Short mmCIF file of C-alpha atoms and ligand atoms in Angstrom, two decimals:
data_model
loop_
_atom_site.label_atom_id
_atom_site.label_comp_id
_atom_site.label_asym_id
_atom_site.label_seq_id
_atom_site.Cartn_x
_atom_site.Cartn_y
_atom_site.Cartn_z
CA UNK A 1 8.98 28.30 37.69
CA UNK A 2 11.77 26.83 39.74
CA UNK A 3 12.41 27.76 43.35
CA UNK A 4 16.04 28.75 44.01
CA UNK A 5 17.76 28.78 47.40
CA UNK A 6 20.38 31.55 47.43
CA UNK A 7 22.88 31.29 50.29
CA UNK A 8 24.58 34.63 50.95
CA UNK A 9 21.85 36.28 48.88
CA UNK A 10 21.89 39.53 50.87
CA UNK A 11 25.51 40.22 49.88
CA UNK A 12 26.97 42.13 46.95
CA UNK A 13 26.81 39.52 44.18
CA UNK A 14 23.92 37.64 45.81
CA UNK A 15 21.57 40.65 45.88
CA UNK A 16 22.20 41.39 42.20
CA UNK A 17 21.58 37.74 41.36
CA UNK A 18 18.32 37.68 43.36
CA UNK A 19 17.14 40.68 41.35
CA UNK A 20 17.86 38.94 38.04
CA UNK A 21 16.25 35.70 39.27
CA UNK A 22 13.06 37.50 40.30
CA UNK A 23 12.95 39.41 37.01
CA UNK A 24 13.29 36.11 35.14
CA UNK A 25 10.32 34.68 37.05
CA UNK A 26 12.09 32.41 39.55
CA UNK A 27 10.95 32.08 43.14
CA UNK A 28 13.77 32.97 45.53
CA UNK A 29 14.58 31.90 49.09
CA UNK A 30 17.55 33.76 50.57
CA UNK A 31 19.48 32.18 53.45
CA UNK A 32 22.07 34.52 54.96
CA UNK A 33 23.45 35.16 58.46
CA UNK A 34 23.96 38.87 57.62
CA UNK A 35 27.56 38.69 58.92
CA UNK A 36 28.68 40.89 56.01
CA UNK A 37 25.46 42.38 54.68
CA UNK A 38 22.23 44.16 55.50
CA UNK A 39 18.68 42.98 54.90
CA UNK A 40 18.02 46.40 53.37
CA UNK A 41 19.65 45.12 50.15
CA UNK A 42 16.81 42.62 49.81
CA UNK A 43 14.13 45.23 50.58
CA UNK A 44 15.54 47.19 47.68
CA UNK A 45 15.60 44.12 45.42
CA UNK A 46 11.92 43.65 46.19
CA UNK A 47 11.03 47.24 45.45
CA UNK A 48 13.10 47.30 42.24
CA UNK A 49 11.46 44.13 40.92
CA UNK A 50 8.01 44.61 42.42
CA UNK A 51 8.26 40.99 43.57
CA UNK A 52 8.60 39.25 46.93
CA UNK A 53 11.30 36.85 48.01
CA UNK A 54 11.58 34.79 51.18
CA UNK A 55 14.36 35.77 53.58
CA UNK A 56 15.60 33.42 56.29
CA UNK A 57 18.35 34.56 58.63
CA UNK A 58 20.60 31.60 59.29
CA UNK A 59 24.09 30.18 59.07
CA UNK A 60 25.19 27.54 56.55
CA UNK A 61 27.01 25.73 59.38
CA UNK A 62 23.65 25.14 61.13
CA UNK A 63 22.46 21.81 59.73
CA UNK A 64 19.20 21.80 61.71
CA UNK A 65 18.19 25.19 60.33
CA UNK A 66 19.20 24.12 56.81
CA UNK A 67 17.07 20.97 57.06
CA UNK A 68 14.05 23.02 57.98
CA UNK A 69 14.64 25.37 55.01
CA UNK A 70 14.55 22.38 52.65
CA UNK A 71 11.58 20.87 54.50
CA UNK A 72 9.52 24.06 54.34
CA UNK A 73 10.36 25.07 50.77
CA UNK A 74 10.32 22.97 47.64
CA UNK A 75 13.84 23.90 46.48
CA UNK A 76 14.91 22.97 42.93
CA UNK A 77 18.47 24.32 42.91
CA UNK A 78 20.94 26.17 45.12
CA UNK A 79 23.22 29.11 44.32
CA UNK A 80 25.87 29.17 47.01
CA UNK A 81 27.42 32.60 47.69
CA UNK A 82 27.65 32.41 51.49
CA UNK A 83 31.19 32.70 52.81
CA UNK A 84 33.90 35.06 53.95
CA UNK A 85 36.04 36.79 51.33
CA UNK A 86 38.64 39.11 52.85
CA UNK A 87 42.07 37.89 51.77
CA UNK A 88 44.02 39.70 54.53
CA UNK A 89 41.63 38.62 57.29
CA UNK A 90 41.90 35.01 56.13
CA UNK A 91 45.61 35.13 57.06
CA UNK A 92 44.77 36.34 60.58
CA UNK A 93 41.94 33.91 61.35
CA UNK A 94 42.38 30.86 59.09
CA UNK A 95 40.11 28.58 61.13
CA UNK A 96 37.23 31.05 60.81
CA UNK A 97 37.66 30.87 57.04
CA UNK A 98 37.99 27.08 56.98
CA UNK A 99 34.87 26.80 59.13
CA UNK A 100 32.62 29.23 57.21
CA UNK A 101 33.80 28.43 53.70
CA UNK A 102 34.78 24.75 53.80
CA UNK A 103 32.80 23.25 56.71
CA UNK A 104 29.84 25.50 55.78
CA UNK A 105 29.86 24.23 52.20
CA UNK A 106 30.01 20.63 53.41
CA UNK A 107 27.02 21.23 55.70
CA UNK A 108 25.13 22.74 52.79
CA UNK A 109 25.70 19.86 50.35
CA UNK A 110 24.88 17.35 53.10
CA UNK A 111 21.55 19.10 53.67
CA UNK A 112 20.97 19.17 49.90
CA UNK A 113 21.62 15.44 49.70
CA UNK A 114 19.22 14.74 52.57
CA UNK A 115 16.60 16.82 50.75
CA UNK A 116 17.42 15.17 47.39
CA UNK A 117 18.35 18.48 45.75
CA UNK A 118 21.36 17.96 43.48
CA UNK A 119 21.68 21.16 41.42
CA UNK A 120 24.30 23.59 42.69
CA UNK A 121 26.05 26.72 41.42
CA UNK A 122 29.14 27.59 43.48
CA UNK A 123 30.97 30.95 43.70
CA UNK A 124 34.58 30.16 42.96
CA UNK A 125 37.37 32.51 42.02
CA UNK A 126 40.15 33.02 39.51
CA UNK A 127 42.44 32.73 42.50
CA UNK A 128 42.33 28.92 42.16
CA UNK A 129 44.59 29.05 39.07
CA UNK A 130 48.28 28.32 39.48
CA UNK A 131 50.16 31.62 39.46
CA UNK A 132 52.56 30.25 36.84
CA UNK A 133 49.77 30.20 34.22
CA UNK A 134 49.97 33.03 31.70
CA UNK A 135 46.76 35.01 31.01
CA UNK A 136 44.35 34.62 29.32
CA UNK A 137 43.54 31.88 31.81
CA UNK A 138 41.42 28.99 30.56
CA UNK A 139 39.61 26.33 32.56
CA UNK A 140 41.94 23.54 31.45
CA UNK A 141 44.97 25.23 32.97
CA UNK A 142 46.22 23.74 36.24
CA UNK A 143 45.00 25.03 39.55
CA UNK A 144 47.69 25.86 42.09
CA UNK A 145 48.16 26.49 45.76
CA UNK A 146 46.63 29.94 46.40
CA UNK A 147 48.93 32.23 48.37
CA UNK A 148 46.23 33.00 50.97
CA UNK A 149 43.78 31.04 53.12
CA UNK A 150 40.71 32.54 51.44
CA UNK A 151 41.83 31.30 48.02
CA UNK A 152 42.72 27.94 49.57
CA UNK A 153 39.12 27.51 50.78
CA UNK A 154 37.83 28.10 47.23
CA UNK A 155 40.23 25.50 45.84
CA UNK A 156 39.30 22.92 48.50
CA UNK A 157 35.55 23.40 47.99
CA UNK A 158 35.98 23.10 44.20
CA UNK A 159 37.89 19.86 44.68
CA UNK A 160 35.45 18.34 47.12
CA UNK A 161 32.51 19.20 44.84
CA UNK A 162 34.32 17.56 41.93
CA UNK A 163 34.88 14.39 44.00
CA UNK A 164 31.29 14.44 45.21
CA UNK A 165 29.90 14.59 41.68
CA UNK A 166 32.15 11.71 40.62
CA UNK A 167 30.80 9.56 43.45
CA UNK A 168 27.12 10.18 42.70
CA UNK A 169 25.81 10.85 39.19
CA UNK A 170 22.79 12.73 40.47
CA UNK A 171 24.88 15.81 41.25
CA UNK A 172 24.98 18.64 38.74
CA UNK A 173 27.40 21.36 39.83
CA UNK A 174 28.65 24.57 38.23
CA UNK A 175 31.86 26.13 39.50
CA UNK A 176 31.89 29.77 38.42
CA UNK A 177 35.37 31.24 38.61
CA UNK A 178 34.79 34.96 38.99
CA UNK A 179 37.46 37.40 37.93
CA UNK A 180 37.04 40.91 39.47
CA UNK A 181 33.38 41.83 40.09
CA UNK A 182 32.70 45.59 40.13
CA UNK A 183 29.85 47.96 39.31
CA UNK A 184 26.33 48.07 40.63
CA UNK A 185 22.75 47.85 39.44
CA UNK A 186 21.97 50.79 37.13
CA UNK A 187 19.33 52.10 39.53
CA UNK A 188 22.08 52.93 42.04
CA UNK A 189 19.91 51.23 44.68
CA UNK A 190 22.03 48.13 45.32
CA UNK A 191 25.80 47.78 45.23
CA UNK A 192 28.93 46.77 47.12
CA UNK A 193 28.95 47.86 50.77
CA UNK A 194 32.27 46.86 52.34
CA UNK A 195 32.64 47.19 56.11
CA UNK A 196 35.68 49.20 57.25
CA UNK A 197 38.58 49.97 54.97
CA UNK A 198 37.98 48.38 51.55
CA UNK A 199 40.48 45.73 50.43
CA UNK A 200 39.52 45.92 46.78
CA UNK A 201 40.33 48.56 44.21
CA UNK A 202 36.87 49.71 43.11
CA UNK A 203 35.29 50.53 46.48
CA UNK A 204 38.52 52.28 47.47
CA UNK A 205 38.41 54.43 44.33
CA UNK A 206 34.76 55.42 44.87
CA UNK A 207 35.35 56.18 48.57
CA UNK A 208 38.27 58.48 47.68
CA UNK A 209 36.15 60.18 45.02
CA UNK A 210 33.30 60.75 47.48
CA UNK A 211 35.67 62.12 50.15
CA UNK A 212 35.52 59.24 52.63
CA UNK A 213 39.24 58.41 52.13
CA UNK A 214 42.14 60.73 51.42
CA UNK A 215 43.89 58.95 48.56
CA UNK A 216 44.23 55.70 46.71
CA UNK A 217 47.44 53.72 47.19
CA UNK A 218 48.41 52.05 43.94
CA UNK A 219 50.21 48.90 44.92
CA UNK A 220 53.26 48.87 42.65
CA UNK A 221 54.09 50.56 39.34
CA UNK A 222 56.98 48.32 38.35
CA UNK A 223 55.12 45.25 37.08
CA UNK A 224 55.72 44.02 33.56
CA UNK A 225 52.44 45.48 32.28
CA UNK A 226 51.30 48.27 29.97
CA UNK A 227 52.05 51.01 32.53
CA UNK A 228 53.65 49.06 35.39
CA UNK A 229 50.46 48.69 37.48
CA UNK A 230 48.56 45.42 38.05
CA UNK A 231 46.20 44.19 35.33
CA UNK A 232 42.86 42.52 36.12
CA UNK A 233 39.69 41.45 34.33
CA UNK A 234 36.88 43.60 35.75
CA UNK A 235 33.40 42.19 35.23
CA UNK A 236 30.13 44.06 35.77
CA UNK A 237 28.20 42.53 38.68
CA UNK A 238 25.00 42.46 36.61
CA UNK A 239 26.76 40.43 33.89
CA UNK A 240 28.11 38.19 36.65
CA UNK A 241 24.63 37.80 38.17
CA UNK A 242 23.25 36.76 34.80
CA UNK A 243 25.96 34.13 34.44
CA UNK A 244 24.34 32.35 37.39
CA UNK A 245 21.01 32.15 35.59
CA UNK A 246 22.78 30.78 32.51
CA UNK A 247 24.60 28.22 34.68
CA UNK A 248 21.30 27.15 36.29
CA UNK A 249 19.83 26.54 32.83
CA UNK A 250 22.88 24.59 31.72
CA UNK A 251 22.85 22.40 34.80
CA UNK A 252 19.22 21.37 34.23
CA UNK A 253 20.39 19.30 31.26
CA UNK A 254 23.81 18.08 32.41
CA UNK A 255 25.20 16.01 35.23
CA UNK A 256 28.67 16.21 36.73
CA UNK A 257 30.79 19.14 37.80
CA UNK A 258 32.21 21.74 35.44
CA UNK A 259 34.10 25.04 35.80
CA UNK A 260 33.55 28.25 33.85
CA UNK A 261 35.50 31.50 33.92
CA UNK A 262 33.30 34.55 34.33
CA UNK A 263 35.20 37.56 33.06
CA UNK A 264 35.19 39.89 30.06
CA UNK A 265 38.43 38.51 28.64
CA UNK A 266 39.99 42.00 28.77
CA UNK A 267 42.69 43.09 31.18
CA UNK A 268 42.82 46.67 32.51
CA UNK A 269 45.56 48.22 34.64
CA UNK A 270 45.00 50.05 37.92
CA UNK A 271 45.99 53.34 36.28
CA UNK A 272 43.63 52.71 33.36
CA UNK A 273 40.81 52.08 35.84
CA UNK A 274 41.60 55.24 37.82
CA UNK A 275 41.98 57.43 34.73
CA UNK A 276 38.82 56.09 33.07
CA UNK A 277 36.90 56.57 36.32
CA UNK A 278 37.97 60.23 36.42
CA UNK A 279 37.10 60.73 32.75
CA UNK A 280 33.63 59.17 32.69
CA UNK A 281 32.53 60.57 36.04
CA UNK A 282 34.23 63.97 35.95
CA UNK A 283 35.81 63.56 39.42
CA UNK A 284 39.40 63.42 40.62
CA UNK A 285 40.89 60.47 42.49
CA UNK A 286 43.95 61.45 44.53
CA UNK A 287 46.59 58.72 44.53
CA UNK A 288 50.11 57.75 45.46
CA UNK A 289 52.32 54.92 44.30
CA UNK A 290 52.99 52.46 47.13
CA UNK A 291 55.01 49.26 47.35
CA UNK A 292 53.60 46.09 45.80
CA UNK A 293 51.00 44.24 47.91
CA UNK A 294 52.12 40.80 49.04
CA UNK A 295 50.50 37.97 47.10
CA UNK A 296 49.48 40.10 44.07
CA UNK A 297 50.25 38.87 40.55
CA UNK A 298 51.08 41.27 37.71
CA UNK A 299 48.34 40.17 35.34
CA UNK A 300 45.18 38.08 35.53
CA UNK A 301 42.45 37.97 32.88
CA UNK A 302 40.13 35.34 31.54
CA UNK A 303 39.65 33.33 28.44
CA UNK A 304 35.83 33.38 28.61
CA UNK A 305 35.08 31.35 25.47
CA UNK A 306 33.78 28.33 27.39
CA UNK A 307 31.14 30.38 29.21
CA UNK A 308 30.13 32.15 25.99
CA UNK A 309 29.81 28.89 24.04
CA UNK A 310 28.41 26.54 26.66
CA UNK A 311 26.38 28.81 28.92
CA UNK A 312 24.98 31.07 26.21
CA UNK A 313 26.26 33.96 28.26
CA UNK A 314 27.82 37.17 26.98
CA UNK A 315 29.08 40.08 29.05
CA UNK A 316 27.22 43.22 27.95
CA UNK A 317 28.90 45.98 29.94
CA UNK A 318 32.27 47.62 29.37
CA UNK A 319 34.65 49.30 31.80
CA UNK A 320 33.00 52.71 31.36
CA UNK A 321 29.61 51.22 32.34
CA UNK A 322 31.15 49.53 35.39
CA UNK A 323 32.77 52.75 36.57
CA UNK A 324 29.68 54.90 36.02
CA UNK A 325 27.48 52.40 37.84
CA UNK A 326 29.91 52.05 40.77
CA UNK A 327 29.98 55.82 41.11
CA UNK A 328 26.18 56.20 40.92
CA UNK A 329 25.78 53.66 43.76
CA UNK A 330 28.45 55.40 45.86
CA UNK A 331 26.98 58.87 45.31
CA UNK A 332 23.43 57.81 46.10
CA UNK A 333 24.57 55.81 49.15
CA UNK A 334 27.71 57.45 50.56
CA UNK A 335 27.49 55.22 53.64
CA UNK A 336 26.24 52.13 51.90
CA UNK A 337 23.08 50.61 53.41
CA UNK A 338 23.68 52.40 56.73
CA UNK A 339 21.98 55.65 55.71
P1 NAD B 1 29.50 39.37 50.36
O1 NAD B 1 30.28 39.32 51.61
O2 NAD B 1 28.87 40.66 49.97
O3 NAD B 1 28.38 38.23 50.37
C1 NAD B 1 28.52 37.04 51.08
C2 NAD B 1 27.27 36.83 51.91
O4 NAD B 1 27.36 35.61 52.64
C3 NAD B 1 27.04 37.95 52.92
O5 NAD B 1 25.71 38.43 52.80
C4 NAD B 1 27.26 37.28 54.28
O6 NAD B 1 26.45 37.85 55.29
C5 NAD B 1 26.90 35.84 53.97
N1 NAD B 1 27.56 34.84 54.82
C6 NAD B 1 28.88 34.77 55.16
N2 NAD B 1 29.11 33.69 55.92
C7 NAD B 1 27.91 33.05 56.07
C8 NAD B 1 27.50 31.90 56.76
N3 NAD B 1 28.37 31.17 57.47
N4 NAD B 1 26.20 31.53 56.71
C9 NAD B 1 25.30 32.28 56.02
N5 NAD B 1 25.64 33.40 55.36
C10 NAD B 1 26.93 33.78 55.37
O7 NAD B 1 30.49 38.86 49.19
P2 NAD B 1 30.28 38.83 47.60
O8 NAD B 1 31.30 39.72 47.02
O9 NAD B 1 28.87 39.00 47.26
O10 NAD B 1 30.76 37.35 47.31
C11 NAD B 1 29.86 36.27 47.17
C12 NAD B 1 30.64 35.00 46.93
O11 NAD B 1 31.46 35.17 45.77
C13 NAD B 1 31.58 34.64 48.08
O12 NAD B 1 31.59 33.24 48.23
C14 NAD B 1 32.92 35.12 47.57
O13 NAD B 1 33.99 34.42 48.15
C15 NAD B 1 32.81 34.84 46.08
N6 NAD B 1 33.71 35.65 45.27
C16 NAD B 1 33.69 37.01 45.42
C17 NAD B 1 34.58 37.78 44.66
C18 NAD B 1 34.62 39.29 44.81
O14 NAD B 1 35.61 39.90 44.45
N7 NAD B 1 33.55 39.92 45.33
C19 NAD B 1 35.48 37.17 43.77
C20 NAD B 1 35.46 35.79 43.65
C21 NAD B 1 34.56 35.04 44.40
N1 UFG B 2 44.89 47.68 44.14
C1 UFG B 2 45.53 48.87 44.40
N2 UFG B 2 45.12 49.59 45.48
C2 UFG B 2 44.11 49.18 46.30
C3 UFG B 2 43.47 47.95 46.02
C4 UFG B 2 43.90 47.23 44.93
O1 UFG B 2 46.45 49.27 43.69
O2 UFG B 2 43.80 49.89 47.28
C5 UFG B 2 45.32 46.90 42.94
C6 UFG B 2 45.84 45.52 43.26
O3 UFG B 2 47.20 45.55 43.53
C7 UFG B 2 45.47 44.77 41.97
C8 UFG B 2 44.18 45.46 41.51
O4 UFG B 2 44.17 46.72 42.15
O5 UFG B 2 46.46 44.99 40.99
C9 UFG B 2 42.92 44.70 41.91
O6 UFG B 2 42.95 44.42 43.31
P1 UFG B 2 41.67 43.90 44.11
O7 UFG B 2 42.06 43.79 45.54
O8 UFG B 2 40.49 44.72 43.76
O9 UFG B 2 41.42 42.48 43.45
P2 UFG B 2 42.38 41.20 43.41
O10 UFG B 2 42.59 40.89 41.98
O11 UFG B 2 43.57 41.33 44.25
O12 UFG B 2 41.46 40.17 44.18
C10 UFG B 2 40.36 39.60 43.55
C11 UFG B 2 39.24 39.26 44.57
C12 UFG B 2 39.67 38.17 45.50
C13 UFG B 2 40.27 37.02 44.76
C14 UFG B 2 41.39 37.51 43.86
C15 UFG B 2 42.05 36.44 43.09
O13 UFG B 2 38.86 40.40 45.29
O14 UFG B 2 38.52 37.72 46.18
O15 UFG B 2 40.84 38.46 42.95
O16 UFG B 2 41.86 36.49 41.74
F1 UFG B 2 40.78 36.09 45.60
#
């Protein structure tokens, strides 16, 4: 079975993907600098699967270390999660984001080229779409200029990977445009473990429910949506992880660079998420309505037909599953991996 290098594999989406890779029989080498994760996530992946993976602590900007990873392991393909993802922080320290996400990705593909490894799956984001597009968003719609530096790094890396694949037919690259990943593995053993105050809705909701935060601020209730609150396409992290295995399979038989949306195709409002969370988990989530958050759009959800048809991928979990699984992870690990 193929040997997959997973950059950023100790993180939220990476750890779930490693688990699915191991269960499917792949060999896995994780390369992560642990800047936003804990190695404990990988210990748990090993115990959940009963299989071993190789962990190497390192930075994607370190070309010498990357060369030795490729020299010491016979890598067949790379799934590239490593990068920084906090939208607000990216406005404060843009160069740190350009360096980790853009320069880091360039270092990685250079090392791949030196090692003659040309199969790559890249973590992109729905944020690359032009804000003027009306949901459901499909892959042929124009990309735009993301309102924040984090989104800008995703757009730039997408574009440079597209140019790279045009210049050399040996490249086979999947750009997976994630919508809003939430949920956790059903065991409750691995999940999202944000440092500090969460930026995203789901970890904030679970931290309020568990008593770590006082109340949820709902950013705006005057959008043109079903109930005035923002609408997003929440996708279970296990479904998202499996999309990477489907993309790997697809890329074995195709050259070039292609983008796929990874979402359920269904938009849910912030209030719907909060109310459904309370209902399925039997807990209250205190909240207040706050002003809109800068840079937010009213509605964003996917047209996911391309991924369903071309990748043989189908999302299996609904919002209730996502909210139950997020809550199980939070309850079993109130302080994340730091217990
Ligand atoms: P995460 O922070 O949990 O995982 C990223 C991992 O990369 C972490 O383990 C971190 O330690 C590692 N890392 C960061 N910089 C590195 C570097 N320079 N060298 C080596 N390792 C490094 O985030 P996640 O939610 O699992 O996201 C994974 C990928 O998916 C990221 O590229 C992110 O931008 C992208 N993405 C995430 C979302 C989301 O909402 N979670 C949405 C769209 C796209
Ligand atoms: N929200 C709140 N309160 C919070 C957090 C979020 O009301 O405390 C609302 C937001 O306004 C939005 C929805 O919940 O309507 C979802 O917000 P998230 O921050 O969870 O997710 P975003 O859609 O803003 O961001 C996600 C990813 C980014 C990516 C972006 C672009 O987290 O990485 O999508 O599509 F860049």
